[in-house]
Amino acid sequence: MPRALITGITGQDGQHLAEFLHTKGYEIYGVIKGQANPRAELIQREFPFVELVSGDLTDLPSLIKAVDSTQPDEVYNLGAVSFVAMSFTQAELTANVTGLGVLRMLDAVRIVGGHTGNPIRFYQASSSEMFGKVRETPQNEMTPFHPRSPYGCAKVFGHDITVNYRESYGMYACSGILFNHEGPRRGLEFVTRKVSQAVARIKLGLQDSLALGTLDSKRDWGYAGDYVKAMWMMLQQPEPDDYVVATGETHSVREFVERAFAEVGISDWERYVQQDPKLFRPAEVDLLIGDASKAREQLGWKPELSFPDLVRMMVENDLRIESSKARNA
Ligand code: NDP
Ligand code: GDR
């Protein structure tokens, strides 16, 4: 039975990846931080096949212990401070967790080594935020980086150090440059889930308005369930490499909002949406659209869920959650 160790197990991608690797017959370990992490219970309830091990990306000894005690074949480094807006107010924390955390995880893997004589395969969760103020459109693996936030800067470090450890020490280390991916497990701080939840609550009469920042930025939005498969596919290749994972379509925040309201039969959505300058970022990423030809050709990966189906899935999920909460209140 292959063994996988996942950091960021409590996050959106950690949950999808655990579910996917379980169908592939993996023994799965998830790194959990803190002494009483409130999300540990969710993982134990919904993913009883995941064994939690203690660790923090800011603490190298704990990472060495996590790798040593689980002896994984594959390590997926998904843990991060991942909210771009927060990275402006907690830049040092972001650099430490999202940037230096990658270096620590690579060192933990390098120090422990592989249990079967085979090297541990390492996946780094890189991001389209590294492209930032984009130098070309669409963006591919060769597009230069120009990050626009402390988060983007930390991800560039994480990406570069992954490539550097591969080149310096011959490690099997891959970096997946994933564009935005969403779904029902998305955190409520991200715009898609914030919108799908608000739309459901407005429809049910539980909320009467929605405050947003810019509606103009455009993102290449895919479905998280599709994207975690690409992570696994990368680690099954004979040689480690870096891949862009994206749909190749871009949509504005405005389009997402309009479509989400349309799902519940509201066409005059502007009545409900206010723009709040506090939600504007000091520097914005205006447009992202990825070229995932390499992943398509070399991994055989392609996205399955379309943009309209993604919006529908998220709104329907929040309608279910919010009506059940209202019933039980
Ligand atoms: P989430 O924000 O949902 O999850 C982040 C995870 O990181 C949580 O499990 C969190 O744990 C964990 N974490 C935070 N700080 C630490 C720490 N100090 N030590 C250990 N773990 C920590 O992110 P996603 O699941 O959406 O994303 C997964 C990864 O992919 C992230 O690295 C993100 O930056 C990257 N990414 C995401 C994209 C997306 O569109 N979702 C696109 C491109 C890249 P806890 O719950 O305990 O706080
Ligand atoms: P992003 O996702 O910054 O692309 O990072 P987010 O959903 O936070 O923002 C997308 C765009 O929407 C605009 N926006 C708002 N965003 C939020 N969160 N809340 C609002 O109220 C709001 N109003 C407008 C933002 O300004 C932005 O332009 C995500 C994260 O998952 C990263 O970890 C990941 O690396 C990238 O996607 C790829």
Tab-separated table of C-alpha atoms and ligand atoms in Angstrom:
chain	number	residue	atom	x	y	z
A	1	MET	CA	0.000	0.000	0.000
A	2	PRO	CA	1.606	3.328	-0.995
A	3	ARG	CA	1.774	5.938	1.766
A	4	ALA	CA	1.112	9.666	1.385
A	5	LEU	CA	1.760	12.494	3.840
A	6	ILE	CA	-0.282	15.661	3.267
A	7	THR	CA	0.301	19.076	4.847
A	8	GLY	CA	-2.788	21.297	4.709
A	9	ILE	CA	-5.061	18.288	5.302
A	10	THR	CA	-7.775	20.507	6.838
A	11	GLY	CA	-7.886	22.813	3.797
A	12	GLN	CA	-9.987	22.498	0.649
A	13	ASP	CA	-7.361	20.662	-1.387
A	14	GLY	CA	-6.186	18.467	1.481
A	15	GLN	CA	-9.709	17.076	1.818
A	16	HIS	CA	-10.163	16.474	-1.924
A	17	LEU	CA	-6.729	14.901	-2.220
A	18	ALA	CA	-7.297	12.582	0.759
A	19	GLU	CA	-10.581	11.454	-0.781
A	20	PHE	CA	-8.915	10.843	-4.151
A	21	LEU	CA	-5.861	8.999	-2.770
A	22	HIS	CA	-8.176	6.805	-0.698
A	23	THR	CA	-9.845	5.592	-3.927
A	24	LYS	CA	-6.334	4.742	-5.154
A	25	GLY	CA	-5.662	2.562	-2.097
A	26	TYR	CA	-3.209	4.843	-0.282
A	27	GLU	CA	-2.478	4.877	3.423
A	28	ILE	CA	-2.927	8.576	4.214
A	29	TYR	CA	-1.365	10.740	6.917
A	30	GLY	CA	-2.294	14.384	7.437
A	31	VAL	CA	-0.194	16.969	9.257
A	32	ILE	CA	-2.281	18.907	11.756
A	33	LYS	CA	-1.067	22.046	13.518
A	34	GLY	CA	-1.911	23.430	16.938
A	35	GLN	CA	-2.754	21.824	20.253
A	36	ALA	CA	-6.546	21.773	19.807
A	37	ASN	CA	-7.147	22.386	16.118
A	38	PRO	CA	-10.915	22.856	15.681
A	39	ARG	CA	-10.798	21.318	12.182
A	40	ALA	CA	-9.254	18.038	13.368
A	41	GLU	CA	-12.682	16.732	14.308
A	42	LEU	CA	-14.041	17.365	10.805
A	43	ILE	CA	-11.212	15.350	9.295
A	44	GLN	CA	-11.648	12.510	11.773
A	45	ARG	CA	-15.407	12.415	11.161
A	46	GLU	CA	-15.462	12.749	7.363
A	47	PHE	CA	-12.185	11.029	6.528
A	48	PRO	CA	-11.746	8.298	9.147
A	49	PHE	CA	-9.118	6.660	6.931
A	50	VAL	CA	-6.742	9.624	7.466
A	51	GLU	CA	-4.315	9.380	10.371
A	52	LEU	CA	-3.402	12.769	11.806
A	53	VAL	CA	0.168	13.566	12.840
A	54	SER	CA	1.216	16.701	14.653
A	55	GLY	CA	3.378	19.286	12.855
A	56	ASP	CA	3.757	22.899	11.874
A	57	LEU	CA	5.401	24.350	8.780
A	58	THR	CA	7.257	26.843	10.978
A	59	ASP	CA	8.857	24.060	13.045
A	60	LEU	CA	11.435	21.872	11.262
A	61	PRO	CA	11.843	19.240	14.012
A	62	SER	CA	8.092	18.560	13.947
A	63	LEU	CA	8.218	18.082	10.168
A	64	ILE	CA	11.187	15.715	10.396
A	65	LYS	CA	9.265	13.736	13.009
A	66	ALA	CA	6.123	13.668	10.845
A	67	VAL	CA	8.060	12.352	7.834
A	68	ASP	CA	10.139	9.917	9.880
A	69	SER	CA	7.200	8.439	11.773
A	70	THR	CA	5.045	7.948	8.658
A	71	GLN	CA	7.748	6.924	6.134
A	72	PRO	CA	5.743	8.181	3.139
A	73	ASP	CA	6.318	7.391	-0.529
A	74	GLU	CA	4.778	10.742	-1.490
A	75	VAL	CA	4.608	14.086	0.315
A	76	TYR	CA	2.073	16.705	-0.783
A	77	ASN	CA	2.940	20.129	0.629
A	78	LEU	CA	-0.415	21.930	0.554
A	79	GLY	CA	-0.151	23.778	3.869
A	80	ALA	CA	0.086	27.572	3.593
A	81	VAL	CA	-1.300	30.899	4.635
A	82	SER	CA	-3.285	30.931	1.404
A	83	PHE	CA	-5.527	33.994	1.637
A	84	VAL	CA	-3.952	36.710	-0.516
A	85	ALA	CA	-5.735	39.586	1.263
A	86	MET	CA	-4.443	38.415	4.647
A	87	SER	CA	-0.898	38.194	3.339
A	88	PHE	CA	-0.797	42.000	3.113
A	89	THR	CA	-1.569	42.388	6.828
A	90	GLN	CA	0.481	39.379	8.003
A	91	ALA	CA	3.320	39.421	5.513
A	92	GLU	CA	5.979	37.997	7.817
A	93	LEU	CA	3.785	35.077	8.883
A	94	THR	CA	2.998	34.412	5.227
A	95	ALA	CA	6.678	34.464	4.254
A	96	ASN	CA	7.437	32.077	7.111
A	97	VAL	CA	4.666	29.527	6.481
A	98	THR	CA	4.033	29.797	2.735
A	99	GLY	CA	7.644	30.498	1.741
A	100	LEU	CA	10.104	29.106	4.308
A	101	GLY	CA	7.686	26.283	5.143
A	102	VAL	CA	8.488	24.766	1.743
A	103	LEU	CA	12.212	24.831	2.472
A	104	ARG	CA	11.612	23.148	5.838
A	105	MET	CA	9.429	20.458	4.276
A	106	LEU	CA	12.038	19.786	1.571
A	107	ASP	CA	14.733	19.519	4.239
A	108	ALA	CA	12.597	17.143	6.300
A	109	VAL	CA	12.179	14.917	3.227
A	110	ARG	CA	15.886	15.129	2.397
A	111	ILE	CA	16.999	14.361	5.947
A	112	VAL	CA	14.684	11.376	6.411
A	113	GLY	CA	15.063	9.922	2.895
A	114	GLY	CA	12.965	7.109	1.437
A	115	HIS	CA	12.089	3.919	3.346
A	116	THR	CA	12.299	1.555	0.392
A	117	GLY	CA	15.490	2.963	-1.038
A	118	ASN	CA	13.351	4.931	-3.488
A	119	PRO	CA	13.366	8.700	-3.021
A	120	ILE	CA	10.289	10.279	-1.410
A	121	ARG	CA	8.331	12.064	-4.121
A	122	PHE	CA	7.520	15.670	-3.211
A	123	TYR	CA	4.720	17.885	-4.522
A	124	GLN	CA	4.739	21.652	-3.963
A	125	ALA	CA	1.491	23.626	-4.249
A	126	SER	CA	2.632	26.542	-6.382
A	127	SER	CA	0.189	29.146	-7.614
A	128	SER	CA	-0.849	31.285	-10.574
A	129	GLU	CA	-0.483	34.215	-8.143
A	130	MET	CA	3.245	33.990	-8.973
A	131	PHE	CA	2.422	35.416	-12.440
A	132	GLY	CA	0.699	38.421	-10.823
A	133	LYS	CA	1.084	41.380	-13.165
A	134	VAL	CA	1.200	39.014	-16.085
A	135	ARG	CA	4.025	39.294	-18.614
A	136	GLU	CA	2.154	37.247	-21.242
A	137	THR	CA	-1.276	35.765	-21.855
A	138	PRO	CA	-2.059	32.915	-21.476
A	139	GLN	CA	0.487	31.947	-18.810
A	140	ASN	CA	2.513	28.738	-19.086
A	141	GLU	CA	5.470	27.121	-17.299
A	142	MET	CA	7.936	29.509	-19.002
A	143	THR	CA	6.089	32.762	-18.234
A	144	PRO	CA	8.206	35.009	-15.960
A	145	PHE	CA	6.890	35.693	-12.459
A	146	HIS	CA	5.792	39.115	-11.208
A	147	PRO	CA	4.003	38.520	-7.889
A	148	ARG	CA	1.689	41.223	-6.555
A	149	SER	CA	1.308	40.255	-2.895
A	150	PRO	CA	3.388	38.918	-0.009
A	151	TYR	CA	1.586	35.619	-0.681
A	152	GLY	CA	2.700	35.647	-4.332
A	153	CYS	CA	6.279	36.486	-3.294
A	154	ALA	CA	6.317	33.627	-0.774
A	155	LYS	CA	4.999	31.220	-3.421
A	156	VAL	CA	7.759	32.292	-5.835
A	157	PHE	CA	10.323	31.401	-3.161
A	158	GLY	CA	8.595	28.060	-2.555
A	159	HIS	CA	8.589	27.314	-6.262
A	160	ASP	CA	12.207	28.317	-6.818
A	161	ILE	CA	13.513	26.390	-3.819
A	162	THR	CA	11.654	23.277	-4.993
A	163	VAL	CA	13.319	23.537	-8.404
A	164	ASN	CA	16.646	24.278	-6.715
A	165	TYR	CA	16.472	21.200	-4.439
A	166	ARG	CA	15.607	19.061	-7.443
A	167	GLU	CA	18.578	20.402	-9.370
A	168	SER	CA	21.007	20.483	-6.424
A	169	TYR	CA	20.235	17.214	-4.681
A	170	GLY	CA	18.500	15.200	-7.399
A	171	MET	CA	15.305	15.147	-5.338
A	172	TYR	CA	12.096	13.955	-6.941
A	173	ALA	CA	10.322	17.293	-6.426
A	174	CYS	CA	7.503	18.667	-8.604
A	175	SER	CA	5.827	22.027	-8.536
A	176	GLY	CA	2.224	22.294	-9.713
A	177	ILE	CA	1.381	25.835	-10.776
A	178	LEU	CA	-2.326	25.627	-10.132
A	179	PHE	CA	-4.774	28.325	-11.141
A	180	ASN	CA	-7.763	29.105	-8.883
A	181	HIS	CA	-9.838	26.064	-8.070
A	182	GLU	CA	-13.015	26.096	-6.110
A	183	GLY	CA	-15.880	23.936	-4.877
A	184	PRO	CA	-18.179	23.333	-1.919
A	185	ARG	CA	-15.207	22.895	0.430
A	186	ARG	CA	-13.727	26.302	-0.417
A	187	GLY	CA	-13.092	28.538	2.621
A	188	LEU	CA	-15.687	31.283	3.170
A	189	GLU	CA	-13.005	33.979	2.876
A	190	PHE	CA	-12.501	33.359	-0.862
A	191	VAL	CA	-14.702	35.261	-3.282
A	192	THR	CA	-16.479	32.322	-4.969
A	193	ARG	CA	-17.652	30.745	-1.717
A	194	LYS	CA	-18.417	34.122	-0.161
A	195	VAL	CA	-20.699	34.771	-3.141
A	196	SER	CA	-22.323	31.314	-3.272
A	197	GLN	CA	-23.080	31.451	0.459
A	198	ALA	CA	-24.462	34.993	0.276
A	199	VAL	CA	-26.620	34.161	-2.754
A	200	ALA	CA	-28.114	31.178	-0.911
A	201	ARG	CA	-28.794	33.277	2.195
A	202	ILE	CA	-30.311	36.127	0.178
A	203	LYS	CA	-32.580	33.659	-1.637
A	204	LEU	CA	-33.705	32.208	1.704
A	205	GLY	CA	-34.300	35.676	3.188
A	206	LEU	CA	-31.479	35.278	5.734
A	207	GLN	CA	-29.307	38.137	4.435
A	208	ASP	CA	-30.076	41.237	2.401
A	209	SER	CA	-26.772	42.384	0.915
A	210	LEU	CA	-23.279	41.337	-0.105
A	211	ALA	CA	-20.171	43.551	0.192
A	212	LEU	CA	-17.402	42.884	-2.320
A	213	GLY	CA	-14.165	44.477	-3.511
A	214	THR	CA	-13.352	44.687	-7.196
A	215	LEU	CA	-15.705	42.962	-9.619
A	216	ASP	CA	-13.342	43.456	-12.541
A	217	SER	CA	-10.584	40.971	-11.841
A	218	LYS	CA	-10.582	37.877	-13.990
A	219	ARG	CA	-9.650	34.392	-12.917
A	220	ASP	CA	-9.209	31.001	-14.545
A	221	TRP	CA	-11.536	29.093	-12.200
A	222	GLY	CA	-11.626	25.298	-12.139
A	223	TYR	CA	-12.960	22.603	-9.814
A	224	ALA	CA	-10.754	21.455	-6.911
A	225	GLY	CA	-11.806	17.815	-7.357
A	226	ASP	CA	-10.301	17.848	-10.865
A	227	TYR	CA	-7.109	19.646	-9.792
A	228	VAL	CA	-5.998	17.246	-7.052
A	229	LYS	CA	-5.861	14.478	-9.677
A	230	ALA	CA	-3.228	16.513	-11.525
A	231	MET	CA	-1.128	16.675	-8.328
A	232	TRP	CA	-1.111	12.892	-8.083
A	233	MET	CA	-0.467	12.446	-11.825
A	234	MET	CA	2.638	14.645	-11.564
A	235	LEU	CA	4.131	12.346	-8.935
A	236	GLN	CA	3.556	9.237	-11.096
A	237	GLN	CA	5.824	10.439	-13.932
A	238	PRO	CA	9.260	8.873	-14.479
A	239	GLU	CA	10.960	12.282	-14.013
A	240	PRO	CA	9.961	15.198	-11.760
A	241	ASP	CA	8.850	18.374	-13.514
A	242	ASP	CA	6.662	21.492	-13.166
A	243	TYR	CA	3.221	21.858	-14.705
A	244	VAL	CA	0.581	24.558	-15.120
A	245	VAL	CA	-2.909	23.294	-14.235
A	246	ALA	CA	-5.761	25.459	-15.520
A	247	THR	CA	-8.949	25.397	-17.601
A	248	GLY	CA	-7.806	27.896	-20.267
A	249	GLU	CA	-10.941	30.025	-19.695
A	250	THR	CA	-11.179	33.254	-17.771
A	251	HIS	CA	-14.195	34.902	-16.108
A	252	SER	CA	-14.589	38.101	-14.115
A	253	VAL	CA	-15.786	38.258	-10.519
A	254	ARG	CA	-18.825	40.105	-11.935
A	255	GLU	CA	-19.642	37.133	-14.189
A	256	PHE	CA	-19.363	34.737	-11.256
A	257	VAL	CA	-21.712	36.911	-9.197
A	258	GLU	CA	-24.219	37.297	-12.022
A	259	ARG	CA	-24.286	33.571	-12.717
A	260	ALA	CA	-24.604	32.649	-9.026
A	261	PHE	CA	-27.616	34.953	-8.580
A	262	ALA	CA	-29.126	33.610	-11.822
A	263	GLU	CA	-28.991	30.100	-10.305
A	264	VAL	CA	-31.586	31.170	-7.732
A	265	GLY	CA	-33.667	33.139	-10.248
A	266	ILE	CA	-32.420	36.649	-9.321
A	267	SER	CA	-31.532	38.769	-12.370
A	268	ASP	CA	-31.377	42.233	-10.732
A	269	TRP	CA	-28.374	41.180	-8.615
A	270	GLU	CA	-26.883	44.705	-8.537
A	271	ARG	CA	-29.573	45.631	-5.972
A	272	TYR	CA	-27.923	43.329	-3.468
A	273	VAL	CA	-24.213	43.950	-4.097
A	274	GLN	CA	-22.232	46.848	-2.649
A	275	GLN	CA	-18.609	47.649	-3.296
A	276	ASP	CA	-16.570	48.147	-0.159
A	277	PRO	CA	-13.228	49.941	-0.671
A	278	LYS	CA	-11.880	48.146	2.422
A	279	LEU	CA	-11.949	44.969	0.331
A	280	PHE	CA	-9.699	46.393	-2.390
A	281	ARG	CA	-6.131	45.083	-2.205
A	282	PRO	CA	-3.015	47.307	-2.173
A	283	ALA	CA	-1.993	45.652	-5.456
A	284	GLU	CA	-4.291	43.487	-7.548
A	285	VAL	CA	-3.869	40.647	-10.017
A	286	ASP	CA	-6.150	41.738	-12.842
A	287	LEU	CA	-6.155	38.817	-15.232
A	288	LEU	CA	-5.167	35.165	-15.067
A	289	ILE	CA	-5.641	32.553	-17.750
A	290	GLY	CA	-3.536	29.431	-17.906
A	291	ASP	CA	-2.180	27.321	-20.744
A	292	ALA	CA	-2.199	23.744	-19.451
A	293	SER	CA	-1.063	22.113	-22.721
A	294	LYS	CA	1.936	20.484	-21.026
A	295	ALA	CA	-0.253	18.842	-18.352
A	296	ARG	CA	-2.694	17.736	-21.042
A	297	GLU	CA	-0.019	16.261	-23.287
A	298	GLN	CA	2.373	14.767	-20.719
A	299	LEU	CA	0.029	13.827	-17.876
A	300	GLY	CA	-3.137	13.219	-19.875
A	301	TRP	CA	-4.920	15.613	-17.476
A	302	LYS	CA	-7.904	17.742	-18.405
A	303	PRO	CA	-10.549	19.557	-16.376
A	304	GLU	CA	-13.953	17.842	-16.237
A	305	LEU	CA	-16.323	20.345	-14.618
A	306	SER	CA	-17.309	23.452	-16.602
A	307	PHE	CA	-17.566	26.968	-15.161
A	308	PRO	CA	-21.409	27.047	-15.182
A	309	ASP	CA	-21.529	23.620	-13.489
A	310	LEU	CA	-19.021	24.778	-10.872
A	311	VAL	CA	-21.122	27.837	-9.993
A	312	ARG	CA	-24.272	25.674	-9.856
A	313	MET	CA	-22.584	23.079	-7.621
A	314	MET	CA	-21.442	25.759	-5.155
A	315	VAL	CA	-24.783	27.579	-4.983
A	316	GLU	CA	-26.759	24.331	-4.592
A	317	ASN	CA	-24.417	23.214	-1.828
A	318	ASP	CA	-24.863	26.477	0.080
A	319	LEU	CA	-28.637	26.384	-0.406
A	320	ARG	CA	-28.619	22.942	1.223
A	321	ILE	CA	-26.401	24.043	4.115
A	322	GLU	CA	-28.215	27.301	4.788
A	323	SER	CA	-31.721	25.797	4.624
A	324	SER	CA	-30.728	23.020	6.966
A	325	LYS	CA	-29.199	25.553	9.404
A	326	ALA	CA	-32.392	27.649	9.215
A	327	ARG	CA	-34.568	24.560	9.844
A	328	ASN	CA	-32.545	23.567	12.901
A	329	ALA	CA	-32.317	27.104	14.346
B	1	NDP	P1	-6.653	26.358	2.403
B	1	NDP	O1	-6.479	27.755	2.852
B	1	NDP	O2	-8.026	25.791	2.297
B	1	NDP	O3	-5.809	25.395	3.388
B	1	NDP	C1	-4.566	25.786	3.901
B	1	NDP	C2	-4.053	24.687	4.804
B	1	NDP	O4	-2.769	25.058	5.316
B	1	NDP	C3	-4.945	24.410	6.036
B	1	NDP	O5	-5.034	23.014	6.219
B	1	NDP	C4	-4.142	25.020	7.181
B	1	NDP	O6	-4.347	24.394	8.424
B	1	NDP	C5	-2.726	24.747	6.700
B	1	NDP	N1	-1.733	25.550	7.394
B	1	NDP	C6	-1.738	26.893	7.577
B	1	NDP	N2	-0.678	27.278	8.323
B	1	NDP	C7	0.026	26.145	8.605
B	1	NDP	C8	1.191	25.887	9.370
B	1	NDP	N3	1.887	26.854	9.979
B	1	NDP	N4	1.621	24.606	9.464
B	1	NDP	C9	0.930	23.595	8.874
B	1	NDP	N5	-0.190	23.787	8.148
B	1	NDP	C10	-0.644	25.046	8.025
B	1	NDP	O7	-5.895	26.211	1.011
B	1	NDP	P2	-6.283	25.317	-0.278
B	1	NDP	O8	-6.625	23.962	0.148
B	1	NDP	O9	-7.203	26.086	-1.126
B	1	NDP	O10	-4.884	25.317	-1.055
B	1	NDP	C11	-3.903	24.313	-0.822
B	1	NDP	C12	-2.543	24.835	-1.258
B	1	NDP	O11	-2.569	25.148	-2.640
B	1	NDP	C13	-2.079	26.098	-0.559
B	1	NDP	O12	-0.672	26.020	-0.438
B	1	NDP	C14	-2.457	27.203	-1.520
B	1	NDP	O13	-1.625	28.325	-1.331
B	1	NDP	C15	-2.199	26.507	-2.842
B	1	NDP	N6	-2.985	26.971	-3.958
B	1	NDP	C16	-4.351	26.993	-3.872
B	1	NDP	C17	-5.108	27.335	-4.974
B	1	NDP	C18	-6.600	27.378	-4.913
B	1	NDP	O14	-7.226	27.963	-5.824
B	1	NDP	N7	-7.234	26.767	-3.907
B	1	NDP	C19	-4.466	27.671	-6.273
B	1	NDP	C20	-3.028	27.580	-6.236
B	1	NDP	C21	-2.319	27.222	-5.131
B	1	NDP	P3	-5.408	24.959	9.521
B	1	NDP	O15	-6.764	24.544	9.030
B	1	NDP	O16	-5.008	24.272	10.763
B	1	NDP	O17	-5.227	26.446	9.557
B	2	GDR	P1	-7.247	34.826	-5.139
B	2	GDR	O1	-8.702	34.407	-4.620
B	2	GDR	O2	-6.787	36.081	-4.529
B	2	GDR	O3	-7.287	34.747	-6.629
B	2	GDR	O4	-6.343	33.653	-4.534
B	2	GDR	P2	-9.865	35.246	-3.945
B	2	GDR	O5	-11.090	34.427	-4.113
B	2	GDR	O6	-9.515	35.707	-2.579
B	2	GDR	O7	-9.952	36.556	-4.882
B	2	GDR	C1	-10.250	36.487	-6.268
B	2	GDR	C2	-10.508	37.888	-6.790
B	2	GDR	O8	-11.751	38.377	-6.269
B	2	GDR	C3	-11.566	39.708	-5.821
B	2	GDR	N1	-12.571	40.032	-4.795
B	2	GDR	C4	-12.677	39.464	-3.594
B	2	GDR	N2	-11.958	38.485	-3.009
B	2	GDR	C5	-12.327	38.086	-1.763
B	2	GDR	N3	-11.682	37.089	-1.189
B	2	GDR	N4	-13.362	38.684	-1.079
B	2	GDR	C6	-14.097	39.686	-1.623
B	2	GDR	O9	-15.006	40.206	-0.993
B	2	GDR	C7	-13.745	40.086	-2.948
B	2	GDR	N5	-14.248	41.019	-3.800
B	2	GDR	C8	-13.536	40.974	-4.914
B	2	GDR	C9	-10.127	39.722	-5.305
B	2	GDR	O10	-9.663	41.050	-5.155
B	2	GDR	C10	-9.454	38.919	-6.403
B	2	GDR	O11	-9.166	39.732	-7.500
B	2	GDR	C11	-6.775	32.298	-4.560
B	2	GDR	C12	-6.194	31.601	-3.299
B	2	GDR	O12	-6.739	30.295	-3.213
B	2	GDR	C13	-4.676	31.504	-3.401
B	2	GDR	O13	-4.201	30.727	-2.318
B	2	GDR	C14	-4.320	30.812	-4.731
B	2	GDR	O14	-2.937	30.713	-4.874
B	2	GDR	C15	-4.903	31.607	-5.888
B	2	GDR	O15	-6.326	31.657	-5.729
B	2	GDR	C16	-4.590	30.967	-7.239
